[in-house]
Amino acid sequence: MTRIAVLGSTNMDLVAYVHRAPRRGETVTGREFRTVPGGKGANQAVAAARAGGKVSMIGAVGSDDFGARLRAALADAGIDTALLRTTDGRSGTAHIVVDDEGGNAIVVVPGANAAVTSLTPEDEALIATADSLLLQLELPLSAVIAGAEAAHRHGVRTILTPAPAQCLPPELLASTDLLIPNEHEAVELTGVADPHAAAAELLRSVPEVVITLGSAGCLYAARGAQPVTVPTRRVRAVDTTAAGDTFTGALAVALGEGRPVADALAWASSAAALSVQRPGASSSMPYRPEIDAL
C-alpha cells in the first residue's frame, strides 16, 4: 500500500446550490444548503485514502465545532490525524456557490490554516517515511516550501497543486517533482493559453507536469518525452467542486503503485468523472472498487 503524506488545508465547506450564481450586487434564491468537510489538503487526503492509499494529514483545525467535525471526518476516512494540530479560534471555511451546470465560485477564509507557517520535527519525520507528499497553496507559502524541501531531502515524490494560483518561488519549484495545474492555473502561471505551450514553459522549472482540462481530459508532459493527452469519460456534471482534488489524490495512489503514467492518468480521470456526478467535495469522492469498475 502506497504511503501518502498531505500537507494542506482543512476547511468546512458551506455550500449553497442555486439555479445560477448571482451577479455583483444581486441576490438570488438558493434551493439547498449543505456543510461538507473540505479544504484542498483534506480533499486530496480523502481522495487518496478512498483510492487505496495509506494517508497521513499535516495541517490545522480550529477549536470550534467545525474543527471537531473536520477531524472526525478525516479519521472516519481512515486518515492518520496525529499531526493535525488544533489551534485556538475558528477553523477554515470555504463559502461555495454551485449552479445548475455544476460550476462553482468559492471564497476561502483560512482560519486555523493560517497558523501552519512551518514544519515541526515530527512533521518532517512523517514526510520522510512517505512515498509521496501532496501540497497545495491554501497554507502559508513558508510551510509549503518547507514541506517540499523536506520531501526533496528525503527522496519523496513531491506533487504540487498550484491553487489558488499565485507566483511560485524558485525554491518551491526546485523541490517539486510533479506540478498539477488546471488549464486556468496554467495560463496564470505562464501567460500562455495553449496547454501544450504552457506545459513546455512549465517544464523549464519542474520535471513533470499534468494540466487538467476539465471535460477534455488531461495533458501529461515530461522532460525528454512526448506529451500525452488522456481523454476523460463524458458525464453529466452535478458539482465540480472537488474534481481536481479527486484526480490528484487518485493519481498519487496510482503512481505510488507503479502504474504506467498513461494508465495512472486514465484511472485518476475516472475517479474525477465519478466525483462530478455527485454533490459536495469529500462526500463526492469515489472508493477504489468504483474507480476500478468504471
C-alpha positions in Angstrom: 0.0 0.0 0.0 1.5 3.3 -1.1 2.1 5.8 1.7 1.0 9.4 1.2 1.5 12.4 3.3 -0.6 15.5 2.8 0.5 18.9 4.0 -2.5 21.2 3.4 -5.7 22.9 4.3 -8.7 21.6 6.2 -11.9 23.7 5.8 -15.6 23.3 6.4 -17.4 23.9 3.0 -20.6 25.9 3.3 -22.3 25.1 0.0 -25.3 26.9 -1.5 -26.9 25.4 -4.6 -28.6 27.8 -7.0 -30.1 27.9 -10.4 -27.4 30.4 -11.4 -24.7 32.3 -9.5 -25.6 35.9 -8.5 -24.0 38.8 -10.3 -22.4 41.6 -8.4 -24.9 43.3 -6.2 -27.6 40.7 -6.9 -29.5 38.4 -4.6 -30.7 35.0 -5.8 -32.7 32.3 -4.0 -30.9 29.0 -3.4 -32.6 25.6 -3.5 -30.3 23.8 -1.0 -27.6 24.3 1.6 -25.0 21.9 3.0 -22.0 21.8 5.2 -19.4 19.4 3.9 -15.8 18.8 5.2 -13.4 20.1 2.6 -10.2 22.1 2.1 -7.9 21.2 -0.8 -5.5 19.3 1.5 -8.2 17.3 3.3 -10.0 16.7 0.0 -6.8 15.2 -1.6 -6.2 13.2 1.6 -9.8 11.7 1.4 -9.5 11.0 -2.3 -6.2 9.2 -1.8 -7.5 7.2 1.1 -10.6 6.1 -0.7 -8.5 5.2 -3.7 -6.5 2.8 -1.6 -3.6 4.8 -0.2 -2.3 4.9 3.4 -2.7 8.6 4.2 -1.5 10.9 6.9 -2.6 14.6 7.2 -0.5 17.5 8.4 -2.3 20.8 9.0 -4.6 22.5 11.5 -8.2 22.9 12.5 -9.7 25.3 15.0 -11.1 24.8 18.5 -14.7 25.3 17.3 -17.3 22.7 16.4 -16.2 22.7 12.8 -12.7 21.6 13.9 -14.1 18.6 15.8 -16.2 17.6 12.8 -13.4 18.0 10.4 -11.0 15.9 12.5 -13.7 13.2 12.9 -14.4 13.2 9.1 -10.7 12.6 8.3 -10.4 9.8 10.9 -13.6 8.2 9.6 -11.9 8.1 6.2 -9.1 6.1 7.7 -6.6 9.0 7.6 -4.0 9.4 10.3 -4.6 12.8 12.1 -1.9 12.6 14.8 -0.2 15.6 13.3 -3.4 17.6 12.6 -3.0 20.5 15.0 -5.8 22.2 16.9 -5.4 25.9 17.3 -7.5 28.4 19.4 -10.1 30.1 17.3 -12.1 29.3 14.1 -11.4 26.5 11.6 -11.0 27.4 7.9 -14.2 27.8 5.9 -14.9 27.8 2.2 -18.1 29.6 1.0 -19.2 27.9 -2.2 -22.0 28.7 -4.7 -22.8 25.8 -7.1 -25.0 26.4 -10.1 -27.2 24.0 -12.1 -24.5 23.5 -14.6 -22.2 22.2 -11.9 -19.9 25.3 -12.0 -18.8 26.9 -8.8 -17.5 30.1 -7.2 -15.5 29.9 -3.9 -14.4 32.2 -1.2 -11.9 30.7 1.3 -11.4 32.1 4.8 -8.2 30.4 6.1 -8.9 30.4 9.8 -6.7 27.9 11.6 -4.9 27.0 8.4 -3.0 30.4 8.6 -1.3 29.1 11.8 0.7 26.5 9.8 3.7 28.5 8.9 6.5 25.9 9.3 7.2 22.2 9.9 7.8 20.6 13.3 10.4 17.8 13.6 7.5 15.3 13.8 6.1 16.7 10.5 9.4 16.2 8.7 9.8 12.7 10.2 6.4 11.7 8.8 7.2 13.2 5.4 10.4 11.2 5.3 8.5 7.9 5.6 6.1 8.6 2.7 6.2 7.7 -0.9 4.6 10.9 -2.0 3.8 14.3 -0.4 0.8 16.2 -1.7 0.9 20.0 -1.4 -1.4 22.9 -2.4 -1.4 26.6 -1.8 -4.1 27.1 0.9 -1.5 27.1 3.7 1.1 29.9 4.2 3.7 29.6 1.5 6.5 29.3 4.0 5.0 25.9 5.2 4.5 24.7 1.6 8.2 25.5 0.7 9.4 23.8 3.9 7.3 20.7 3.1 8.6 20.5 -0.5 12.2 20.9 0.6 11.8 18.3 3.3 10.4 15.8 0.8 13.2 16.6 -1.6 15.8 16.0 1.0 14.4 12.5 1.8 13.8 11.4 -1.8 10.0 11.6 -1.5 8.0 12.4 -4.7 6.5 16.0 -4.3 3.2 16.6 -6.0 2.1 20.3 -6.0 -1.3 21.6 -7.0 -0.8 25.4 -7.6 -4.2 26.5 -6.3 -5.2 29.2 -5.6 -2.8 30.2 -8.4 0.0 32.6 -7.5 3.6 33.2 -8.4 5.6 30.2 -7.4 9.0 30.9 -5.9 12.1 29.2 -7.4 12.9 27.3 -4.2 9.4 25.7 -4.3 9.7 24.7 -8.0 13.2 23.3 -7.4 11.7 20.8 -4.9 8.6 19.9 -6.9 8.6 16.7 -8.9 5.1 16.8 -10.4 3.1 20.0 -10.9 -0.7 19.6 -11.5 -2.4 22.9 -12.5 -5.8 23.1 -14.2 -6.0 24.8 -17.5 -6.8 28.2 -16.0 -3.9 28.0 -13.4 -1.6 27.0 -16.2 -2.4 30.2 -18.1 -1.9 32.3 -14.9 1.5 30.7 -14.2 2.8 31.0 -17.8 0.7 33.7 -19.6 0.2 31.1 -22.4 -3.2 29.9 -23.4 -2.3 26.8 -25.4 -1.9 23.9 -22.9 0.9 22.3 -24.9 2.9 25.5 -25.0 2.1 26.1 -21.3 3.3 22.7 -20.4 6.5 23.3 -22.3 7.0 26.5 -20.4 6.4 24.8 -17.0 8.9 22.1 -17.8 11.6 24.7 -17.6 11.0 24.7 -13.9 9.8 21.2 -13.0 10.5 17.7 -14.4 6.8 16.6 -14.9 3.5 18.4 -15.5 -0.1 17.4 -15.7 -2.6 20.0 -16.9 -6.2 19.0 -16.2 -8.5 20.1 -19.0 -12.0 19.5 -17.5 -14.2 17.5 -19.8 -11.3 17.4 -22.3 -9.2 15.1 -20.0 -5.6 16.0 -19.1 -2.3 16.6 -20.7 0.9 15.0 -19.4 4.3 16.3 -20.2 7.8 15.4 -19.0 11.3 16.5 -19.9 12.7 14.4 -22.8 9.4 12.8 -23.6 6.5 13.3 -26.0 3.4 14.8 -24.3 0.4 12.5 -23.8 -3.3 13.6 -23.8 -5.6 11.3 -21.9 -9.4 11.8 -22.5 -12.0 11.5 -19.8 -15.4 9.9 -19.8 -18.2 12.2 -20.8 -20.7 12.6 -17.9 -23.3 15.0 -16.7 -21.7 17.2 -14.0 -23.7 18.0 -10.9 -20.9 19.6 -8.8 -17.3 20.1 -10.0 -16.0 21.4 -6.7 -13.5 18.7 -5.8 -12.8 17.1 -9.2 -9.2 18.3 -9.3 -8.5 17.2 -5.8 -10.1 13.8 -6.5 -7.9 13.5 -9.6 -4.7 14.4 -7.7 -5.4 12.0 -4.8 -6.2 9.1 -7.1 -3.2 9.9 -9.3 -0.8 9.9 -6.3 -2.0 6.4 -5.4 -1.7 5.1 -8.9 1.8 6.4 -9.4 2.8 5.2 -6.0 1.7 1.7 -7.0 4.0 1.9 -10.0 1.4 2.0 -12.7 2.5 3.3 -16.2 1.8 7.0 -16.5 -1.0 6.7 -19.1 -2.8 4.1 -17.1 -2.4 6.1 -13.9 -3.9 9.2 -15.6 -6.8 7.3 -17.0 -7.6 5.8 -13.6 -7.4 9.2 -11.9 -9.6 10.7 -14.6 -12.2 8.0 -14.0 -12.2 8.9 -10.3 -12.7 12.6 -11.1 -15.5 11.7 -13.6 -17.3 9.8 -10.8 -16.9 12.7 -8.3 -18.5 15.4 -10.5 -21.7 13.4 -10.8 -22.3 13.8 -7.0 -22.8 16.9 -4.8 -20.2 18.1 -2.3 -16.4 17.9 -2.0 -15.1 15.0 0.1 -18.6 13.5 0.1 -18.5 13.1 -3.7 -15.2 11.1 -3.9 -15.3 7.5 -5.1 -14.0 4.4 -3.4 -11.4 2.2 -5.2 -13.9 -0.5 -6.3 -16.0 2.2 -8.0 -13.0 3.5 -9.9 -11.9 0.1 -10.9 -15.4 -0.7 -12.1 -15.6 2.4 -14.3 
